[in-house]
Amino acid sequence: MPAKIICGKEIAQEIRAELRPEVEKLKARGVTPGLAVVLVGGDPASQVYVRMKGRACEETGMLSETVRLPETTSEDELLATVDRLNGDPKIHGMIVQLPVPSHIDANKVLRRIDPRKDVDGFHLENVGKVAIGDDSGFAPATPAGVQQMLLRSGVETSGAHAVIVGRSNIVGRPMASLLLQKGNGGDATVTVCHSRTKNIGDVTRSADILIVAIGRAQFVTGDMVRPGAVVIDVGVNRVDDPSTDKGYKLVGDVDFDAASEVASAITPVPGGVGPMTVAMLLYNTVQAAQRWAAT
Ligand code: NAP
């Protein structure tokens, strides 16, 4: 039987609908949650993501500020922008869209963001809090979105063997921390694979929940999936497709057609994890504004 589709688009809409009354409550207290997105340079994919985030903010009744800086911006100039936003009382959440140009040390910039405004969850203080299960930290939006998809689709994580393919700081590592946490959406037994993992198919075939975030188009084939497993595909890859207007299409890190013949549930690309990332960024920003209003 083909797998059930876990529709990130629908779950993301549900989360955004839940946020609207929270935003209204804050507004009634004179606080409009504000998200600033800083974009350095003209990377086309980043421009699309930044536009999407700004639009999503406005649709949820939040304030959105996009700061576009030229490719030639120096590290000091970017740090000065972060400092300004750290001190701006209208801004409760801030992200610097990655990647930044290579002459800028991304880590230095991320660590300059006030941890209370670090809604991407990349500041060391938030990384540490997520690692030890302290829920006053901000979890990065993509793995937090995956956890919500599992929870809201009724996928039991407790006692499940979750295999994560990819160990990036943005997806794989925080994903492992979230699934390891005690309680709802956690309590999994977690294995993390990467480019040096031997016999990776043997590991992925042992997964009850398989989460793939490597950036390799259709890397996970049907025979790498255990029958009945839940498959979450984080990857977004452009592959040539002359039959489309743009000449390319987006595919995940999983061979969707083959895997959906084996899995019990699977996320599509697009329309899977992507919309969840945006929804969780808004969620973190509302949280930041609520904490700010409570001080
Ligand atoms: P990344 O920083 O490039 O990390 C990729 C990870 O995959 C690394 O840990 C790497 O291992 C591992 N890897 C690469 N090739 C592998 C292979 N052949 N076998 C096993 N592991 C391999 O990527 P990322 O930022 O985590 O992003 C991963 C994918 O998710 C990309 O397609 C990205 O576009 C997508 N993404 C989507 C969203 C969304 O909202 N939908 C958000 C973030 C990312 P090593 O550490 O050993 O090099």
Coordinates of N, CA and C in Angstrom, one line a residue, residues 16 37 73 85-86 96 116 169 178 192 197 202 213 228 239 247 266 287-288:
R16 N 0.3 28.2 11.8 CA 0.1 29.7 11.6 C -1.2 30.2 12.0
V37 N 14.9 40.1 9.0 CA 15.7 39.2 8.3 C 16.8 40.0 7.5
T73 N 29.4 44.1 1.6 CA 29.3 44.5 3.0 C 30.4 43.9 3.8
L85 N 19.8 46.0 15.4 CA 18.6 45.2 15.5 C 18.5 44.6 17.0
N86 N 19.7 44.3 17.6 CA 19.6 43.8 19.0 C 19.0 44.9 19.9
V96 N 20.0 36.1 10.3 CA 20.9 36.5 9.2 C 20.8 35.3 8.3
R116 N 18.2 36.2 23.0 CA 16.8 36.3 23.2 C 16.1 36.6 21.9
N169 N 24.9 21.6 11.6 CA 24.4 22.3 12.8 C 23.0 22.8 12.6
L178 N 16.6 17.1 19.7 CA 15.2 17.2 20.0 C 14.6 15.8 20.1
V192 N 22.9 8.9 14.2 CA 23.2 10.0 13.2 C 24.2 9.4 12.2
T197 N 29.9 7.3 7.3 CA 29.2 6.2 7.8 C 29.4 5.0 6.9
D202 N 22.5 -0.3 5.6 CA 22.1 -1.2 6.7 C 21.6 -0.3 7.9
A213 N 18.8 14.6 5.6 CA 19.1 16.0 5.3 C 20.6 16.1 4.9
G228 N 7.3 0.0 6.3 CA 6.5 0.5 7.4 C 7.2 1.7 8.0
V239 N 17.0 19.8 -9.9 CA 17.5 18.9 -10.9 C 16.9 19.4 -12.3
G247 N 12.9 25.0 -16.4 CA 14.0 24.1 -16.9 C 14.6 23.2 -15.7
I266 N 5.3 9.4 4.5 CA 6.5 10.1 3.9 C 6.1 11.6 3.6
Q287 N 7.1 33.5 20.4 CA 7.7 33.1 21.7 C 8.6 34.2 22.2
A288 N 9.5 34.7 21.3 CA 10.4 35.8 21.7 C 9.6 37.0 22.2

